[in-house]
């Protein structure tokens, strides 16, 4: 919750003080200071200042210009945006420091600054020289890109008004400040106020605004999601440290689906699109070790094959460890309990480690079955044949349940040369098309575990 800023003002002479005083030091009157909400009430009046007042217009007369999207030419980015950048829209891009937000936006700037369009890139963190240095490294050039190193939101808006660019990129919103509000840059009030003004400016002036937001320790942009309702689109840029892969996800999109993801690889020359992420995530797979299986995940509408790895080793701790990377720890604890109770594996004295290769994170319940197969495979030291993939949700009774988008998962597995897929029986019954794969329907985890080590 943002705190309301309280001030005390003298009813006699207008003197203001940050704390309550019995006697006004200005006019000498006693008991004249009253509580007032400072600045908050001026906020939206200020945001709309300098623009003509809006009038109601009939729906039929409203212009549809918002539907003419501009493509930035980076297919993965355009897809996540819902098919290009909508004019006058506001987009927030969040992500950990160093993940590549400035990099991708500079590349997007280049893509947008074509066809005589201008893009203003404002950096509050770096000097023009530093941005230029990155631009040279990325090979970004073009007459339409303008750089500005500035932190005052008033000056940014004034500069943008003078230039009238197609897009205004502000890197980052946490460095922007307005002198109309108390508080240092990065304070919740400042961040919200600056974002509000930039978004308002963009809507009125027909400029697409991109705001970079740093993610806080809690994993949200600028504290309690203060910005997310202000903008049309919220993108998160994710990736594990030490892995070159970056995933761009839309978590809110007024102009498109929030299901799409874009996959990029960080290179010295910038972010490169990855058109075939499954092939990439599986490229290091050896296939001859126990405790690994491939899971055909679906990120949005896009199937993605990932390798799930597990290691169960004897524990010397009173409380055996359950450590996960890229999967939900609570889910793994639950799956271990199911293995213990319903499949008779004694994991109580085993440390269990789970890893999803490639630095991707899976949150789907469809990953239950492959996670469980991987843990059991490692515990029994059984090699699951390398052409096998699995998906399915597992209930507390050990039953294997239906998951959505089975056909896309099977298509992707077939495309990458998999020969056998273990899947929920209920999904197998409903499949409309034929697949060049051996389908192994299972009702219960026991059936899935009995299959391991067999076939190929
Ligand atoms: N010379 C370089 N060669 C290769 N990669 C680099 C180089 N300089 C920076 N990078 C990559 O760019 C990343 C920083 O990207 P940046 O766009 O500045 O992130 P953000 O704006 O999200 O903080 C670094 O983590 C690093 O992976
Ligand atoms: Mg940056």
XYZ file of C-alpha atoms and ligand atoms in Angstrom:
484
model
C 0.000 0.000 0.000
C 1.258 3.445 -0.896
C 1.282 5.760 2.064
C -0.698 8.960 1.735
C 1.561 11.931 2.313
C 0.263 14.109 5.124
C 1.161 17.770 5.573
C -0.041 20.393 8.014
C -1.196 23.757 6.692
C -2.034 26.944 8.614
C -5.638 27.977 8.026
C -4.707 31.596 8.706
C -1.683 32.218 6.506
C -1.215 29.043 4.399
C 2.139 28.078 5.912
C 2.834 24.358 5.516
C 4.862 22.112 7.757
C 5.696 18.403 7.572
C 4.709 17.979 11.248
C 2.005 19.345 13.438
C 2.836 22.478 15.460
C 0.777 24.136 18.198
C 1.706 27.612 17.047
C 2.202 28.714 13.462
C 5.819 29.964 13.210
C 4.817 32.246 10.331
C 1.802 34.210 11.603
C 1.992 33.300 15.285
C -1.570 31.962 15.538
C -2.239 29.099 17.964
C -3.997 25.895 16.941
C -4.383 26.911 13.306
C -2.508 24.017 11.651
C -4.728 21.351 10.094
C -3.944 18.049 8.478
C -3.917 17.941 4.679
C -3.150 15.328 2.077
C -0.168 16.678 0.195
C 0.384 16.322 -3.530
C -1.802 13.248 -3.955
C -4.801 15.339 -4.938
C -2.837 17.273 -7.544
C -1.673 14.114 -9.262
C -4.028 13.596 -12.137
C -4.634 17.282 -12.668
C -0.928 17.555 -13.288
C -0.833 14.459 -15.482
C -3.345 15.945 -17.900
C -1.974 19.472 -17.805
C -1.196 21.007 -21.171
C -3.666 18.811 -23.045
C -7.109 19.889 -24.204
C -9.938 18.504 -22.088
C -11.484 15.291 -23.430
C -15.075 15.327 -24.680
C -17.421 12.374 -24.993
C -17.515 11.132 -28.588
C -19.913 8.641 -30.156
C -18.448 5.158 -30.379
C -19.041 5.164 -34.140
C -16.800 8.220 -34.557
C -13.925 7.000 -32.420
C -10.830 6.406 -34.473
C -9.493 2.904 -34.783
C -5.869 3.862 -35.199
C -4.982 1.653 -32.247
C -5.392 -1.396 -34.421
C -2.675 -0.431 -36.894
C 0.237 -2.126 -35.294
C 3.864 -1.438 -36.037
C 6.131 -4.446 -36.362
C 9.554 -4.104 -34.806
C 10.856 -6.918 -36.959
C 11.885 -9.130 -34.041
C 9.322 -11.882 -34.581
C 9.499 -13.245 -31.034
C 8.904 -9.779 -29.566
C 6.105 -8.918 -31.982
C 4.345 -12.162 -31.190
C 4.485 -11.626 -27.438
C 3.110 -8.113 -27.955
C 0.133 -9.685 -29.704
C 1.254 -8.987 -33.268
C 3.247 -5.767 -33.130
C 3.265 -2.523 -31.208
C -0.065 -0.703 -30.914
C 0.289 3.085 -31.360
C -0.318 5.084 -28.130
C -0.051 1.934 -26.062
C 1.925 1.682 -22.855
C 4.121 -1.320 -22.155
C 6.000 -2.193 -19.001
C 8.971 -4.538 -19.226
C 10.148 -6.037 -15.977
C 13.042 -8.283 -15.156
C 16.060 -8.794 -12.934
C 19.048 -6.486 -13.380
C 21.323 -7.672 -16.167
C 18.717 -9.894 -17.792
C 18.752 -7.858 -21.010
C 15.952 -5.287 -20.802
C 18.035 -2.404 -22.126
C 19.454 -4.667 -24.804
C 16.116 -5.850 -26.137
C 14.638 -2.356 -26.080
C 17.538 -0.952 -28.045
C 16.984 -3.684 -30.610
C 13.251 -2.949 -30.613
C 14.047 0.763 -31.042
C 15.996 -0.041 -34.163
C 13.149 -2.138 -35.518
C 10.592 0.584 -34.862
C 12.733 3.432 -36.145
C 12.160 2.422 -39.734
C 9.881 3.879 -42.355
C 10.658 7.436 -41.198
C 9.458 6.733 -37.666
C 11.401 8.208 -34.769
C 12.148 6.566 -31.444
C 13.316 8.414 -28.339
C 15.363 6.283 -25.968
C 15.662 7.930 -22.562
C 18.099 6.420 -20.099
C 18.085 7.462 -16.490
C 20.791 4.955 -15.636
C 23.377 5.411 -18.319
C 24.927 8.289 -20.192
C 24.359 8.751 -23.916
C 27.918 7.477 -24.429
C 27.200 4.257 -22.570
C 24.037 3.652 -24.547
C 25.923 4.413 -27.731
C 28.589 1.900 -26.738
C 25.963 -0.803 -26.303
C 24.303 0.216 -29.559
C 27.621 -0.185 -31.392
C 28.139 -3.611 -29.840
C 24.670 -4.676 -30.927
C 25.096 -3.149 -34.356
C 22.139 -0.873 -33.750
C 22.194 2.285 -35.811
C 19.682 4.247 -37.769
C 18.849 7.884 -38.195
C 15.505 7.557 -36.423
C 16.884 6.729 -32.963
C 17.374 9.607 -30.519
C 19.163 9.198 -27.197
C 18.706 11.240 -24.062
C 20.152 10.818 -20.607
C 17.630 12.348 -18.242
C 15.775 11.615 -15.010
C 13.280 14.484 -14.820
C 9.962 13.305 -16.145
C 8.934 16.861 -17.070
C 11.995 17.251 -19.270
C 11.445 13.837 -20.826
C 7.883 14.752 -21.766
C 8.975 18.169 -23.032
C 11.662 16.562 -25.194
C 9.263 13.958 -26.527
C 6.676 16.615 -27.310
C 9.299 18.484 -29.349
C 10.396 15.373 -31.240
C 7.017 13.593 -31.568
C 8.471 10.121 -31.902
C 6.510 6.969 -32.652
C 7.813 5.386 -29.472
C 9.267 6.666 -26.221
C 11.435 4.249 -24.252
C 12.128 5.083 -20.614
C 14.888 3.023 -19.003
C 14.080 2.746 -16.124
C 10.957 4.115 -14.475
C 12.638 3.791 -11.066
C 15.152 6.488 -12.004
C 12.522 9.032 -13.072
C 11.339 11.732 -10.709
C 9.102 14.739 -10.617
C 9.810 17.706 -8.395
C 6.072 18.052 -7.738
C 6.201 15.179 -5.296
C 8.365 14.650 -2.273
C 10.428 11.477 -2.136
C 13.489 10.168 -3.900
C 13.355 8.512 -7.337
C 12.261 4.913 -6.885
C 9.824 5.698 -4.049
C 6.441 4.182 -4.755
C 4.726 7.562 -5.066
C 7.363 8.849 -7.474
C 7.340 5.730 -9.619
C 3.565 5.702 -9.900
C 3.315 9.414 -10.577
C 6.029 9.391 -13.256
C 4.568 6.319 -14.922
C 1.100 7.876 -14.818
C 2.312 11.016 -16.518
C 4.294 9.204 -19.182
C 1.387 6.890 -19.984
C -1.025 9.825 -20.089
C 1.328 11.727 -22.341
C 1.596 8.707 -24.660
C -2.171 8.287 -24.930
C -2.780 11.957 -25.689
C 0.127 12.499 -28.023
C -0.178 9.173 -29.844
C 3.201 7.895 -28.698
C 3.836 4.267 -27.738
C 5.517 4.293 -24.362
C 7.818 1.548 -23.122
C 8.776 1.608 -19.452
C 11.521 -0.542 -18.004
C 10.818 -1.640 -14.450
C 13.207 -3.337 -12.094
C 11.859 -6.283 -10.244
C 11.975 -6.111 -6.473
C 13.044 -8.909 -4.170
C 9.436 -10.052 -4.014
C 9.467 -10.508 -7.779
C 7.054 -7.757 -8.718
C 7.743 -4.528 -10.523
C 8.246 -1.530 -8.212
C 6.767 -2.995 -5.077
C 3.091 -3.829 -4.862
C 2.343 -4.023 -8.566
C 1.653 -0.308 -8.559
C 2.352 0.056 -12.233
C 0.659 -2.936 -13.720
C -2.822 -1.423 -13.875
C -1.518 1.798 -15.428
C -0.231 0.194 -18.598
C -1.773 -1.851 -21.407
C 0.824 -4.568 -21.574
C 3.128 -6.040 -18.955
C 6.024 -8.170 -20.110
C 8.441 -10.060 -17.911
C 11.879 -10.963 -19.065
C 13.156 -14.082 -17.362
C 16.107 -16.409 -17.415
C 18.442 -18.222 -15.081
C 21.817 -16.760 -14.226
C 24.549 -18.494 -16.164
C 22.230 -19.635 -18.955
C 22.093 -17.752 -22.234
C 18.348 -18.310 -22.699
C 15.883 -15.558 -22.013
C 12.143 -15.867 -22.046
C 9.846 -12.937 -22.646
C 6.356 -13.471 -21.264
C 3.262 -11.304 -21.369
C 1.475 -11.325 -18.017
C -1.057 -8.722 -19.063
C -1.996 -7.661 -22.571
C -4.942 -5.508 -23.537
C -4.195 -6.107 -27.209
C -3.374 -9.773 -27.329
C -3.057 -13.079 -25.608
C -1.047 -13.411 -22.418
C -0.134 -16.937 -23.327
C 2.642 -16.244 -25.757
C 6.289 -16.471 -24.929
C 9.325 -15.378 -26.877
C 12.586 -17.263 -26.551
C 15.896 -15.474 -27.003
C 19.528 -16.308 -26.624
C 21.898 -13.700 -25.177
C 24.940 -13.245 -27.378
C 27.662 -10.610 -27.520
C 25.858 -9.143 -30.502
C 22.610 -8.911 -28.580
C 19.559 -11.049 -28.160
C 19.033 -13.527 -30.937
C 15.662 -15.077 -31.600
C 15.375 -18.801 -31.078
C 12.912 -20.178 -33.580
C 13.186 -23.797 -32.464
C 13.480 -23.706 -28.662
C 12.777 -27.409 -28.135
C 15.777 -28.426 -30.202
C 17.897 -26.006 -28.240
C 16.743 -27.101 -24.796
C 17.408 -30.729 -25.639
C 20.678 -30.236 -27.492
C 22.916 -31.372 -24.600
C 20.943 -34.456 -23.790
C 22.942 -37.667 -23.548
C 20.062 -40.057 -22.914
C 22.063 -42.724 -21.134
C 21.657 -41.639 -17.526
C 18.969 -42.556 -15.052
C 16.595 -39.995 -13.664
C 15.946 -37.919 -16.747
C 12.917 -37.740 -18.996
C 11.604 -35.260 -21.524
C 8.462 -33.287 -20.801
C 6.503 -31.693 -23.634
C 5.539 -28.467 -21.873
C 3.189 -25.864 -23.260
C 4.070 -22.245 -22.679
C 1.002 -20.321 -23.725
C 0.098 -21.745 -27.076
C 3.547 -22.943 -27.750
C 4.802 -26.460 -27.086
C 8.310 -26.693 -25.753
C 10.215 -29.857 -24.956
C 12.288 -29.678 -21.806
C 14.378 -32.197 -19.981
C 13.424 -32.945 -16.384
C 16.239 -34.348 -14.275
C 16.155 -35.800 -10.789
C 18.701 -37.188 -8.396
C 17.735 -39.244 -5.379
C 20.653 -40.047 -3.121
C 20.881 -41.374 0.390
C 20.480 -38.648 2.955
C 22.465 -38.259 6.144
C 20.160 -35.591 7.447
C 17.288 -35.974 9.856
C 15.164 -34.003 7.386
C 16.091 -35.155 3.874
C 16.467 -32.390 1.375
C 14.039 -31.582 -1.439
C 15.740 -29.065 -3.676
C 14.401 -27.894 -7.019
C 15.566 -25.661 -9.812
C 12.976 -24.650 -12.367
C 10.116 -26.532 -10.692
C 7.872 -25.899 -7.717
C 9.412 -27.347 -4.537
C 6.063 -27.936 -2.841
C 4.863 -29.881 -5.842
C 7.975 -32.072 -5.724
C 7.484 -32.711 -1.997
C 3.914 -33.761 -2.767
C 5.027 -36.041 -5.612
C 7.620 -37.665 -3.355
C 4.863 -38.374 -0.828
C 2.754 -39.959 -3.582
C 5.693 -42.129 -4.646
C 6.200 -43.176 -1.045
C 2.577 -43.994 -0.299
C 1.164 -45.137 -3.629
C 4.143 -46.692 -5.356
C 6.007 -48.045 -2.348
C 9.297 -46.166 -2.847
C 11.039 -45.340 0.413
C 12.182 -41.798 -0.130
C 12.175 -40.873 3.556
C 15.938 -41.339 3.746
C 16.691 -39.866 0.328
C 17.688 -36.363 -0.628
C 15.814 -35.472 -3.799
C 17.118 -32.876 -6.217
C 15.152 -31.811 -9.264
C 16.392 -29.694 -12.120
C 14.791 -28.528 -15.336
C 17.607 -28.270 -17.862
C 18.222 -25.095 -19.822
C 17.210 -22.640 -17.116
C 13.528 -22.705 -17.963
C 10.842 -22.798 -15.296
C 7.852 -25.113 -15.529
C 4.716 -24.337 -13.572
C 2.249 -26.664 -15.253
C 0.695 -29.548 -13.347
C 1.214 -31.570 -16.532
C 4.822 -31.865 -15.378
C 3.801 -34.103 -12.464
C 4.188 -37.376 -14.319
C 7.618 -36.657 -15.821
C 8.855 -35.301 -12.472
C 7.662 -38.425 -10.773
C 9.219 -40.695 -13.430
C 12.516 -38.850 -13.115
C 12.611 -39.177 -9.312
C 11.630 -42.853 -9.450
C 14.101 -43.472 -12.281
C 16.944 -42.023 -10.266
C 15.920 -43.882 -7.114
C 15.777 -47.224 -8.928
C 18.721 -46.332 -11.142
C 16.739 -47.175 -14.241
C 17.497 -45.508 -17.522
C 14.360 -44.266 -19.223
C 14.886 -44.894 -22.970
C 15.931 -41.650 -24.614
C 13.082 -41.603 -27.136
C 10.500 -41.418 -24.337
C 8.570 -38.358 -23.226
C 5.831 -38.075 -20.600
C 3.151 -35.676 -19.450
C 0.167 -35.853 -17.087
C -1.154 -34.434 -13.880
C -0.987 -36.694 -10.840
C -3.664 -36.611 -8.162
C -3.114 -37.410 -4.492
C -4.421 -40.935 -5.000
C -1.723 -41.554 -7.558
C -4.215 -41.357 -10.434
C -3.015 -39.771 -13.670
C -5.316 -36.987 -14.812
C -6.185 -35.239 -18.052
C -4.131 -32.222 -19.093
C -4.899 -29.567 -21.716
C -3.318 -29.357 -25.173
C -2.290 -32.986 -25.473
C -2.218 -32.785 -29.272
C 0.269 -29.920 -29.416
C 2.497 -31.768 -26.989
C 2.381 -34.934 -29.078
C 2.995 -33.017 -32.302
C 6.067 -31.362 -30.859
C 7.399 -34.666 -29.516
C 6.859 -36.319 -32.899
C 8.528 -33.391 -34.658
C 11.651 -33.817 -32.537
C 11.901 -37.515 -33.222
C 10.460 -38.998 -30.037
C 9.083 -42.485 -30.432
C 7.128 -43.106 -27.248
C 4.979 -40.884 -25.064
C 3.496 -41.828 -21.700
C 0.266 -39.863 -21.247
C -2.966 -39.898 -19.228
C -5.393 -42.559 -20.484
C -8.185 -39.995 -20.510
C -6.189 -37.828 -22.909
C -5.332 -40.786 -25.133
C -9.030 -41.647 -25.545
C -9.902 -38.186 -26.780
C -7.222 -37.700 -29.390
C -8.716 -36.824 -32.754
C -5.690 -37.309 -34.969
C -3.125 -40.060 -35.401
C 0.474 -39.623 -34.346
C 3.585 -41.368 -35.595
C 4.400 -42.272 -31.992
C 3.795 -45.179 -29.675
C 1.269 -43.816 -27.186
C 1.325 -45.398 -23.765
C -1.843 -44.473 -21.871
C -1.656 -44.830 -18.080
C -4.335 -44.533 -15.374
C -2.130 -44.685 -12.315
C 1.482 -43.829 -11.449
C 2.147 -47.510 -10.736
C 1.521 -48.310 -14.417
C 3.884 -45.539 -15.478
C 6.614 -46.778 -13.143
C 6.188 -50.361 -14.331
C 6.896 -49.165 -17.867
C 10.205 -47.634 -17.019
C 13.220 -49.383 -18.308
C 11.058 -51.193 -20.864
C 10.479 -50.395 -24.532
C 12.446 -47.830 -26.427
N 30.338 -7.365 -24.169
C 29.355 -8.215 -23.916
N 29.346 -9.408 -24.521
C 28.367 -10.281 -24.298
N 27.329 -10.066 -23.510
C 27.276 -8.901 -22.886
C 28.264 -7.917 -23.048
N 27.936 -6.858 -22.301
C 26.779 -7.174 -21.696
N 26.376 -8.393 -22.055
C 25.177 -9.078 -21.612
O 24.143 -8.141 -21.461
C 23.564 -8.282 -20.180
C 23.109 -6.934 -19.679
O 22.033 -6.549 -20.473
P 21.194 -5.234 -20.155
O 20.316 -5.058 -21.331
O 22.082 -4.121 -19.771
O 20.353 -5.711 -18.906
P 19.289 -4.878 -18.059
O 18.994 -3.634 -18.796
O 18.134 -5.832 -17.977
O 19.909 -4.661 -16.730
C 24.606 -8.872 -19.306
O 24.045 -9.661 -18.286
C 25.380 -9.725 -20.274
O 24.808 -11.014 -20.325
Mg 19.484 -1.691 -18.212
